[in-house]
Coordinates of C-alpha atoms in Angstrom, one line a residue:
M656 CA 16.2 -39.5 11.2
T657 CA 12.9 -41.2 10.7
F658 CA 12.0 -41.6 7.0
S659 CA 9.2 -39.3 5.9
P660 CA 7.7 -39.0 2.4
D661 CA 6.9 -35.3 3.2
P662 CA 9.5 -33.2 1.3
L663 CA 9.3 -30.4 3.9
I664 CA 10.3 -32.8 6.6
A665 CA 12.9 -34.5 4.5
L666 CA 14.5 -31.1 3.8
R667 CA 15.0 -30.5 7.5
P668 CA 14.6 -26.7 7.2
W669 CA 15.1 -26.3 11.0
E670 CA 18.8 -27.0 10.5
A671 CA 19.4 -25.0 7.2
P672 CA 20.3 -21.4 8.0
E673 CA 20.7 -20.6 4.3
L674 CA 17.0 -21.4 3.8
T675 CA 14.9 -18.5 5.2
S676 CA 11.8 -19.5 3.3
W677 CA 10.3 -21.6 0.6
N678 CA 7.3 -20.5 -1.6
R679 CA 6.7 -17.6 0.8
L680 CA 5.3 -14.4 -0.9
P681 CA 7.4 -11.2 -0.7
M682 CA 6.6 -8.9 2.2
N683 CA 4.6 -5.8 1.3
A684 CA 2.7 -3.0 2.8
V685 CA -0.6 -3.5 1.1
D686 CA -3.6 -3.5 3.5
R687 CA -5.4 -6.8 3.2
R688 CA -7.7 -6.6 6.2
S689 CA -10.9 -5.9 4.3
G690 CA -12.8 -9.0 3.3
A691 CA -10.3 -11.4 4.9
I692 CA -11.6 -14.5 6.7
P693 CA -10.1 -14.8 10.3
L694 CA -9.0 -18.3 11.2
D695 CA -8.5 -17.6 14.9
G696 CA -10.0 -19.9 17.5
D697 CA -9.6 -23.5 18.5
W698 CA -7.5 -25.7 16.2
R699 CA -6.8 -29.5 16.5
F700 CA -3.4 -29.8 18.1
Q701 CA -0.6 -32.4 18.7
L702 CA 2.7 -31.8 20.4
L703 CA 5.3 -34.0 18.8
P704 CA 8.7 -34.8 20.5
A705 CA 10.6 -33.9 17.3
P706 CA 9.7 -32.5 13.8
D707 CA 10.2 -35.8 12.1
A708 CA 8.1 -37.8 14.5
P709 CA 4.9 -39.2 13.0
V710 CA 1.6 -37.5 13.6
G711 CA -0.7 -39.7 15.6
G712 CA -4.5 -40.1 15.8
A713 CA -5.0 -38.4 19.2
W714 CA -5.7 -34.7 19.0
T715 CA -6.3 -32.1 21.7
Q716 CA -7.1 -28.4 21.1
A717 CA -5.0 -25.3 21.1
Y718 CA -6.2 -21.7 20.7
V719 CA -4.8 -19.5 17.9
P720 CA -3.4 -17.0 18.4
G721 CA -1.5 -18.2 21.4
A722 CA 1.6 -20.0 22.6
W723 CA 1.2 -23.8 23.3
T724 CA 3.7 -23.2 26.2
L725 CA 0.8 -21.4 28.0
Q726 CA -1.9 -23.8 27.1
D727 CA -1.1 -27.0 29.2
A728 CA 0.3 -28.8 26.1
G729 CA 3.1 -30.4 28.1
D730 CA 5.9 -27.9 27.2
L731 CA 6.6 -25.0 29.5
P732 CA 8.1 -21.6 28.8
Q733 CA 11.8 -21.1 29.6
Y734 CA 13.6 -17.9 30.5
T735 CA 17.3 -17.3 29.6
N736 CA 19.3 -14.2 29.0
V737 CA 22.6 -14.8 27.1
T738 CA 22.9 -18.6 27.2
M739 CA 20.9 -20.7 24.7
P740 CA 18.4 -23.1 26.3
F741 CA 20.2 -26.1 24.7
P742 CA 23.9 -26.9 24.2
D743 CA 23.9 -27.5 20.5
I744 CA 26.1 -25.1 18.5
P745 CA 24.8 -23.1 15.4
P746 CA 23.1 -24.1 13.2
H747 CA 22.1 -27.3 15.1
S748 CA 19.1 -27.9 17.2
P749 CA 18.5 -30.5 19.9
A750 CA 17.1 -34.0 19.1
A751 CA 14.3 -33.4 21.7
N752 CA 12.6 -30.6 19.8
P753 CA 8.9 -29.8 20.6
T754 CA 6.9 -29.5 17.4
G755 CA 3.3 -28.3 17.4
V756 CA 1.0 -29.5 14.7
Y757 CA -2.1 -27.3 14.2
E758 CA -4.9 -28.5 12.0
R759 CA -8.4 -27.3 11.0
E760 CA -10.8 -27.2 8.1
I761 CA -11.6 -24.0 6.2
D762 CA -14.6 -23.4 3.9
V763 CA -13.4 -21.5 0.9
P764 CA -16.2 -19.2 -0.4
A765 CA -17.6 -20.1 -3.8
G766 CA -17.4 -16.5 -4.8
W767 CA -13.6 -16.7 -4.7
A768 CA -13.6 -18.7 -8.0
G769 CA -11.1 -17.2 -10.4
R770 CA -9.4 -15.2 -7.6
R771 CA -6.0 -15.4 -6.1
I772 CA -6.2 -16.9 -2.6
V773 CA -3.6 -16.2 0.1
L774 CA -3.0 -17.7 3.5
Q775 CA -1.4 -15.4 6.1
V776 CA 0.2 -16.6 9.3
G777 CA 0.8 -13.7 11.6
A778 CA 3.7 -15.2 13.6
A779 CA 5.1 -18.7 14.3
E780 CA 7.9 -19.5 16.7
S781 CA 10.3 -20.5 15.2
V782 CA 10.0 -22.5 11.9
L783 CA 6.7 -22.8 10.1
L784 CA 5.8 -25.6 7.7
V785 CA 2.5 -25.2 5.8
H786 CA 0.4 -28.0 4.2
V787 CA -3.1 -27.8 2.6
D788 CA -4.9 -31.1 2.1
G789 CA -1.7 -32.9 2.6
R790 CA 0.2 -30.9 -0.1
P791 CA 3.3 -29.0 1.0
V792 CA 2.7 -25.2 0.5
G793 CA 5.6 -23.4 2.1
V794 CA 8.2 -22.8 4.8
S795 CA 8.9 -19.6 6.8
K796 CA 11.3 -18.4 9.5
D797 CA 11.3 -15.3 11.7
S798 CA 9.1 -15.6 14.7
H799 CA 7.9 -12.0 14.6
L800 CA 6.8 -11.3 11.1
A801 CA 3.9 -12.6 9.1
A802 CA 4.3 -15.2 6.3
E803 CA 2.0 -15.3 3.3
F804 CA 1.5 -18.2 0.9
D805 CA -0.4 -18.4 -2.4
V806 CA -2.8 -21.3 -1.9
T807 CA -4.8 -20.8 -5.1
Q808 CA -3.8 -24.1 -6.6
A809 CA -4.2 -26.0 -3.3
V810 CA -7.8 -25.1 -2.5
R811 CA -11.1 -25.2 -4.4
P812 CA -13.7 -22.4 -4.0
G813 CA -17.0 -23.7 -2.7
A814 CA -15.3 -26.6 -1.0
R815 CA -13.6 -27.4 2.3
A816 CA -9.9 -27.7 2.7
T817 CA -7.7 -28.9 5.6
V818 CA -4.9 -26.6 6.7
R819 CA -2.0 -27.9 8.7
L820 CA 0.5 -25.6 10.3
T821 CA 3.5 -27.3 11.8
V822 CA 5.7 -25.2 14.1
V823 CA 9.2 -26.4 15.0
K824 CA 10.3 -24.8 18.3
W825 CA 14.1 -25.1 18.1
S826 CA 16.1 -24.4 14.9
D827 CA 19.0 -22.7 13.3
A828 CA 16.9 -19.6 13.6
S829 CA 16.8 -19.9 17.4
H830 CA 20.4 -19.0 17.5
I831 CA 19.6 -15.5 16.1
E832 CA 16.4 -15.2 18.2
D833 CA 18.4 -15.4 21.5
Q834 CA 16.8 -12.4 23.1
D835 CA 16.7 -11.8 26.8
Q836 CA 13.1 -13.0 27.2
W837 CA 10.9 -16.0 27.7
W838 CA 11.1 -18.8 25.1
H839 CA 7.7 -20.0 23.8
G840 CA 6.4 -22.0 20.9
G841 CA 3.3 -21.6 18.8
L842 CA 1.2 -19.4 16.5
T843 CA 1.3 -16.2 18.5
R844 CA -0.5 -13.8 16.1
S845 CA -3.6 -14.2 14.0
V846 CA -4.1 -16.4 11.0
L847 CA -6.3 -15.4 8.1
L848 CA -7.3 -16.2 4.5
Y849 CA -8.0 -13.6 1.9
A850 CA -8.6 -13.3 -1.8
T851 CA -7.6 -10.8 -4.5
D852 CA -8.1 -10.4 -8.2
P853 CA -5.3 -12.0 -10.2
L854 CA -4.4 -8.4 -11.1
H855 CA -3.3 -7.0 -7.8
L856 CA -1.3 -4.5 -5.9
A857 CA 2.0 -6.1 -5.1
D858 CA 3.2 -3.2 -2.9
V859 CA 2.5 0.4 -2.0
T860 CA 5.3 2.8 -0.8
V861 CA 4.2 6.1 0.7
R862 CA 6.6 9.0 1.2
A863 CA 5.0 12.1 2.7
R864 CA 7.3 15.1 3.5
R865 CA 6.8 18.0 5.9
D866 CA 6.4 20.4 3.0
G867 CA 3.2 18.6 1.9
E868 CA 4.7 16.6 -0.9
L869 CA 3.1 13.2 -1.2
R870 CA 4.6 10.4 -3.4
V871 CA 2.9 7.0 -3.6
D872 CA 4.9 4.4 -5.5
C873 CA 2.9 1.3 -6.5
R874 CA 3.9 -2.1 -7.9
V875 CA 1.4 -4.2 -9.8
R876 CA 1.5 -7.9 -10.7
D877 CA -0.9 -10.4 -12.3
A878 CA -0.9 -14.0 -10.8
R879 CA -1.7 -15.3 -14.3
G880 CA 1.6 -14.0 -15.8
P881 CA 2.1 -11.0 -18.0
L882 CA 0.2 -7.9 -17.1
P883 CA -2.9 -7.1 -19.2
E884 CA -3.0 -4.0 -21.3
G885 CA -4.7 -0.8 -20.0
W886 CA -4.5 -1.2 -16.2
Y887 CA -4.1 2.1 -14.3
L888 CA -4.1 3.5 -10.8
T889 CA -6.1 6.2 -9.0
G890 CA -5.8 7.5 -5.5
E891 CA -7.3 10.0 -3.1
L892 CA -6.1 11.7 0.1
D893 CA -8.9 12.8 2.4
G894 CA -11.2 12.5 -0.6
V895 CA -9.0 14.7 -2.9
P896 CA -7.9 12.9 -6.1
L897 CA -4.2 12.3 -6.6
A898 CA -2.4 12.9 -9.9
Q899 CA -0.5 10.3 -11.8
D900 CA 3.2 11.2 -12.4
A901 CA 3.5 11.2 -16.2
A902 CA 7.2 11.8 -16.1
F903 CA 7.7 8.7 -13.8
D904 CA 5.6 6.5 -16.1
A905 CA 7.4 7.7 -19.2
A906 CA 10.8 7.0 -17.6
N907 CA 9.7 3.5 -16.6
A908 CA 8.3 2.8 -20.0
E909 CA 11.8 3.4 -21.4
D910 CA 13.5 1.4 -18.6
E911 CA 14.4 -2.1 -19.7
R912 CA 14.4 -3.3 -16.0
V913 CA 10.6 -3.0 -15.9
S914 CA 9.3 -6.2 -17.4
G915 CA 6.0 -7.2 -18.7
F916 CA 5.0 -9.0 -15.5
L917 CA 5.9 -6.1 -13.1
G918 CA 4.1 -2.8 -13.4
E919 CA 5.1 0.4 -11.6
A920 CA 3.3 3.7 -11.3
R921 CA 3.5 6.8 -9.2
L922 CA 0.7 8.9 -7.8
G923 CA 1.3 12.2 -6.0
T924 CA 0.2 15.6 -4.9
T925 CA 1.3 18.6 -2.8
V926 CA -1.0 19.4 0.2
P927 CA -1.3 23.1 0.8
G928 CA -1.1 24.1 4.5
V929 CA -0.3 20.5 5.4
R930 CA -0.6 19.5 9.1
T931 CA 2.6 17.7 10.0
W932 CA 3.0 14.6 12.1
T933 CA 5.1 14.5 15.3
A934 CA 4.8 12.6 18.5
E935 CA 3.1 15.7 20.0
T936 CA 0.9 16.4 17.0
P937 CA 0.1 13.0 15.4
E938 CA -1.9 14.4 12.4
L939 CA -3.0 11.7 10.0
Y940 CA -4.6 11.8 6.5
A941 CA -6.6 9.0 4.9
L942 CA -5.1 7.6 1.7
T943 CA -6.9 5.2 -0.7
V944 CA -5.1 3.6 -3.7
R945 CA -7.1 1.8 -6.3
L946 CA -5.9 -0.5 -9.2
H947 CA -8.2 -0.5 -12.2
R948 CA -8.7 -2.8 -15.1
A949 CA -8.7 -1.4 -18.6
D950 CA -12.6 -1.1 -18.5
G951 CA -12.3 1.1 -15.4
T952 CA -13.6 -1.5 -12.8
V953 CA -11.6 -1.8 -9.6
A954 CA -9.3 -4.8 -9.3
D955 CA -7.7 -4.0 -5.9
T956 CA -7.7 -1.4 -3.2
S957 CA -5.3 -0.5 -0.3
R958 CA -6.0 2.0 2.5
H959 CA -3.3 3.8 4.6
R960 CA -3.0 6.5 7.2
V961 CA -0.4 9.0 6.2
G962 CA 1.6 11.3 8.3
F963 CA 3.6 14.1 6.7
R964 CA 7.0 14.4 8.4
D965 CA 10.8 14.4 7.7
V966 CA 13.5 12.6 9.6
E967 CA 17.1 13.5 9.1
I968 CA 20.5 13.8 10.9
V969 CA 22.2 17.1 10.6
G970 CA 25.6 17.1 12.3
R971 CA 25.1 15.5 15.7
D972 CA 21.4 16.1 15.9
L973 CA 18.4 13.8 15.0
L974 CA 15.7 16.1 13.6
V975 CA 12.0 15.6 13.0
N976 CA 10.6 18.2 10.7
G977 CA 13.8 20.2 11.0
E978 CA 13.5 20.4 14.8
R979 CA 15.8 18.7 17.3
I980 CA 13.8 16.2 19.5
F981 CA 14.3 14.6 22.9
V982 CA 13.8 10.8 22.8
R983 CA 12.0 9.9 26.1
G984 CA 11.8 6.3 25.2
V985 CA 11.1 2.9 26.6
N986 CA 12.0 -0.6 25.3
R987 CA 8.9 -2.7 24.6
H988 CA 8.2 -6.4 24.3
D989 CA 5.0 -7.9 23.0
F990 CA 4.2 -9.4 26.4
H991 CA 1.2 -10.3 28.5
P992 CA 1.5 -12.2 31.8
L993 CA -1.2 -14.7 30.8
T994 CA -0.9 -14.9 27.1
G995 CA 2.8 -14.4 26.5
R996 CA 3.6 -12.8 23.2
T997 CA -0.1 -12.6 22.1
V998 CA -1.3 -9.1 23.0
T999 CA -4.7 -7.6 22.0
P1000 CA -4.9 -4.1 20.5
E1001 CA -6.9 -3.0 23.5
D1002 CA -4.0 -4.0 25.8
M1003 CA -1.5 -2.3 23.6
R1004 CA -3.6 0.9 23.6
A1005 CA -3.8 0.8 27.4
D1006 CA 0.0 0.5 27.6
L1007 CA 0.6 3.4 25.2
V1008 CA -1.9 5.7 26.9
L1009 CA -0.2 5.0 30.2
L1010 CA 3.2 5.8 28.7
K1011 CA 1.9 9.0 27.2
R1012 CA 0.5 10.1 30.5
F1013 CA 3.9 9.7 32.1
G1014 CA 5.7 11.7 29.5
F1015 CA 7.2 9.0 27.2
N1016 CA 7.2 9.8 23.5
A1017 CA 9.2 6.9 22.0
I1018 CA 9.4 3.1 21.7
R1019 CA 12.2 0.7 20.7
T1020 CA 10.6 -2.6 19.6
A1021 CA 13.0 -4.7 21.7
H1022 CA 14.2 -6.9 20.1
Y1023 CA 12.0 -7.7 17.1
P1024 CA 9.2 -6.2 15.0
N1025 CA 6.2 -5.9 17.3
D1026 CA 2.6 -6.8 16.4
P1027 CA 1.3 -4.7 13.4
A1028 CA -1.4 -3.1 15.6
L1029 CA 1.3 -1.4 17.7
Y1030 CA 2.4 0.7 14.8
D1031 CA -1.1 1.8 13.9
L1032 CA -1.5 2.9 17.5
A1033 CA 1.9 4.7 17.5
D1034 CA 0.8 6.6 14.4
E1035 CA -2.5 7.6 16.0
L1036 CA -1.4 8.4 19.6
G1037 CA 2.0 9.9 18.7
F1038 CA 5.1 7.9 19.5
Y1039 CA 8.5 7.8 17.7
V1040 CA 9.5 4.2 17.0
A1041 CA 12.9 2.7 16.6
D1042 CA 11.8 -0.5 14.7
E1043 CA 14.1 -3.4 15.5
A1044 CA 14.8 -6.5 13.4
D1045 CA 14.4 -10.0 14.9
I1046 CA 18.1 -10.6 15.3
E1047 CA 20.0 -11.4 18.5
A1048 CA 22.7 -14.0 18.5
H1049 CA 23.8 -13.3 22.0
D1050 CA 25.3 -16.6 23.0
H1051 CA 27.2 -17.1 19.7
A1052 CA 27.3 -13.5 18.5
H1053 CA 30.9 -13.4 17.3
E1054 CA 30.7 -16.6 15.4
I1055 CA 27.4 -15.9 13.7
A1056 CA 28.1 -12.2 12.7
D1057 CA 30.4 -13.4 9.9
D1058 CA 29.2 -16.9 9.3
P1059 CA 28.2 -16.9 5.6
R1060 CA 25.5 -19.4 6.3
Y1061 CA 23.5 -16.7 8.2
L1062 CA 24.1 -13.8 5.8
N1063 CA 20.7 -14.3 4.0
A1064 CA 18.9 -14.5 7.3
F1065 CA 20.2 -11.2 8.6
V1066 CA 19.4 -9.3 5.4
D1067 CA 16.0 -11.1 5.0
R1068 CA 14.9 -10.2 8.5
V1069 CA 15.9 -6.5 8.2
A1070 CA 14.5 -6.1 4.7
R1071 CA 11.1 -7.8 5.5
M1072 CA 10.7 -5.5 8.6
V1073 CA 11.3 -2.4 6.4
L1074 CA 9.0 -3.6 3.7
R1075 CA 6.2 -4.2 6.2
D1076 CA 6.5 -1.0 8.3
K1077 CA 7.9 1.6 5.9
N1078 CA 4.6 3.5 5.5
H1079 CA 4.2 4.3 9.3
P1080 CA 5.1 7.9 10.1
S1081 CA 5.8 6.8 13.7
V1082 CA 8.9 4.7 12.5
I1083 CA 11.7 7.2 12.5
V1084 CA 14.7 4.8 12.9
W1085 CA 15.5 1.3 11.7
S1086 CA 17.5 -0.9 14.0
L1087 CA 19.5 -3.9 12.7
G1088 CA 18.9 -6.0 15.8
N1089 CA 20.5 -6.4 19.2
E1090 CA 23.6 -7.9 20.8
S1091 CA 24.9 -9.8 17.8
D1092 CA 28.5 -8.5 17.7
Y1093 CA 29.3 -6.6 14.4
G1094 CA 30.1 -8.3 11.1
A1095 CA 29.7 -8.3 7.4
H1096 CA 26.0 -9.3 7.8
H1097 CA 25.2 -6.0 9.5
D1098 CA 26.9 -4.0 6.7
A1099 CA 25.0 -6.0 4.1
A1100 CA 21.7 -5.3 5.8
A1101 CA 22.5 -1.7 6.3
G1102 CA 23.4 -1.4 2.6
W1103 CA 20.0 -2.8 1.6
V1104 CA 18.1 -0.4 3.9
R1105 CA 20.0 2.7 2.8
H1106 CA 19.2 1.9 -0.8
H1107 CA 15.5 1.1 -0.2
D1108 CA 14.7 3.7 2.4
P1109 CA 17.2 6.6 2.5
A1110 CA 14.7 8.8 4.3
R1111 CA 15.3 7.2 7.7
P1112 CA 18.5 6.7 9.7
L1113 CA 19.8 3.4 11.0
Q1114 CA 21.0 2.4 14.4
Y1115 CA 22.9 -0.7 15.7
E1116 CA 24.6 -0.7 19.1
G1117 CA 27.0 -3.4 18.2
A1118 CA 28.5 -1.2 15.4
A1119 CA 28.4 2.1 17.2
K1120 CA 29.9 0.9 20.5
L1121 CA 33.3 0.3 18.8
D1122 CA 33.7 4.1 18.4
W1123 CA 31.1 6.6 19.2
A1124 CA 32.7 9.1 16.8
A1125 CA 33.0 6.8 13.8
T1126 CA 31.4 7.8 10.5
D1127 CA 31.9 4.6 8.4
D1128 CA 29.9 1.9 10.2
A1129 CA 26.4 0.5 10.0
S1130 CA 24.9 2.9 12.5
D1131 CA 24.0 6.6 12.0
I1132 CA 23.4 7.0 15.7
A1133 CA 25.7 6.3 18.6
C1134 CA 23.3 4.2 20.7
P1135 CA 25.2 2.7 23.7
M1136 CA 23.7 0.6 26.5
Y1137 CA 24.0 1.9 30.1
A1138 CA 26.8 4.3 29.3
P1139 CA 27.8 6.4 32.4
I1140 CA 26.4 9.9 32.3
E1141 CA 29.8 11.4 32.7
E1142 CA 31.2 9.6 29.7
C1143 CA 28.3 10.8 27.5
V1144 CA 28.7 14.4 28.6
A1145 CA 32.5 14.2 28.1
H1146 CA 32.0 12.8 24.5
A1147 CA 29.5 15.6 23.7
L1148 CA 31.9 18.2 24.9
S1149 CA 35.0 16.7 23.4
G1150 CA 34.7 18.2 19.9
H1151 CA 34.9 14.8 18.4
Q1152 CA 31.2 13.9 18.3
T1153 CA 30.0 13.1 14.8
R1154 CA 26.5 11.8 15.3
P1155 CA 23.6 11.9 17.8
L1156 CA 24.0 10.0 21.0
I1157 CA 20.8 8.3 22.1
Q1158 CA 21.1 5.4 24.5
C1159 CA 19.2 2.3 23.2
E1160 CA 19.0 1.0 26.8
Y1161 CA 19.5 2.9 30.0
S1162 CA 18.2 2.9 33.6
H1163 CA 17.7 -0.9 33.9
A1164 CA 14.3 -1.3 35.6
M1165 CA 14.0 -5.1 36.0
G1166 CA 13.6 -5.8 39.7
N1167 CA 14.9 -2.5 41.1
S1168 CA 14.3 1.2 41.0
N1169 CA 15.3 3.6 38.3
G1170 CA 18.0 5.5 40.1
T1171 CA 19.8 8.6 38.7
L1172 CA 17.0 9.4 36.3
A1173 CA 17.0 13.1 37.3
D1174 CA 20.8 13.3 36.8
F1175 CA 20.5 11.6 33.4
W1176 CA 17.9 13.9 32.1
A1177 CA 19.5 17.0 33.6
A1178 CA 22.6 16.1 31.6
V1179 CA 20.6 15.4 28.4
E1180 CA 18.7 18.6 28.5
E1181 CA 21.7 20.7 29.3
T1182 CA 24.2 19.2 26.8
P1183 CA 24.0 19.7 23.1
G1184 CA 24.6 16.4 21.3
L1185 CA 22.7 14.2 23.9
Q1186 CA 19.1 13.4 22.9
G1187 CA 17.9 10.9 25.4
G1188 CA 17.3 7.1 25.3
F1189 CA 15.1 4.1 25.9
V1190 CA 14.5 2.8 29.5
W1191 CA 14.9 -0.9 29.9
E1192 CA 12.2 -2.1 30.0

């Protein structure tokens, strides 16, 4: 290893599976788009042969968001299915490890003095190292979720700062991002800078039921330390004020687990004659949550679109608003033939409108959380979403599923997906990932989700395939891949079925026709216990 005074390089986070992040802010569902400064566009760029190679003086340009593998940087995309693109075993990465260094100046508004300043990187494949003016700021892994860093102490309002984002292509994380897809490198989603008051909304959790009951749970923090006295929350739904839940606040005041630096409050209402959300009737309401200082001025605001609906499993049926549904689904990658994993909202909308026209009503985000804009569109246009964590250890699945070095990574990836996407009515199922065998890590991740969000079922093909009729594994749905129609029908008629059977992949469409579709759907529509599936791809 080449000596480097940089502590992030010396740490070698690209070969430390126990380290999922350093100095990264917790994931949350607060809307930060208003007032943010986009940092998309041309950045100075160098492609190094390894992460510990020295940065030189010769810079080219790379466009953000985008993969350097599609921008003539000297490193091409690769396609593999099961086999990793390098021979090194987990958690190791190859010595020849393309590393992109992105750099640009940012002008920090003078009006942000006294505010909390946050840098958000939408996606980096696969390890992100962040520096501001040469100072290490943070580390993040997971190629398909945003990373946020508090840079308040690293920048000066009214002055210019240099941001450097270093992206290491191969890492310990690559072994659990071994999806059947093209391998790229780069900053594939937008980068932005935003500011909040030190007193800010740390998270907002919305639960909206089909009977019209709305519950909005808010967490409040202050970047300066203990919370000030007198803060309070207000909210409105389609312009109608929400009530504060006094019983909840009283219970929290007596709960020793709520400390002086974490505030919790609940707002709520019951909407008479509520218009419920389904894929066929995607009714949405406008929710605004405001955090106030003691003098009544607004410190922070978050806006959401709310869909009232219930998801539950009763016997062997997946129900939405108490009704059994058919899942006419498709597996979806973030993919564009020219820009790779960088897809515009306009392209996504065109894809979804086309799917809608041909009768599809569901999407599985194969095999990672998709671009955030996809979920907004699914809420608006009406699609059921099986939201899938960025976990696939295909080449080394059996070894990694119980390797304690990767336990934190599995739970972290599932939990952060849930924390980001929990307020979307379109998301009706959480998926623990894809083709990663079945081990203790899946049970740990499932336990976290079932505690945090008991209102949605879980699915994981690797658990359910062991026994479609099991009742004690990490999957609430039997979700096989390419199971013969005859076997599915026989299972549904056997008297042993305990949970819905919805194929997570069927009718493989890559390079050939979708044969037997009519037979498949005739069986689904005629056989109680079968509810459809997701076409690949």
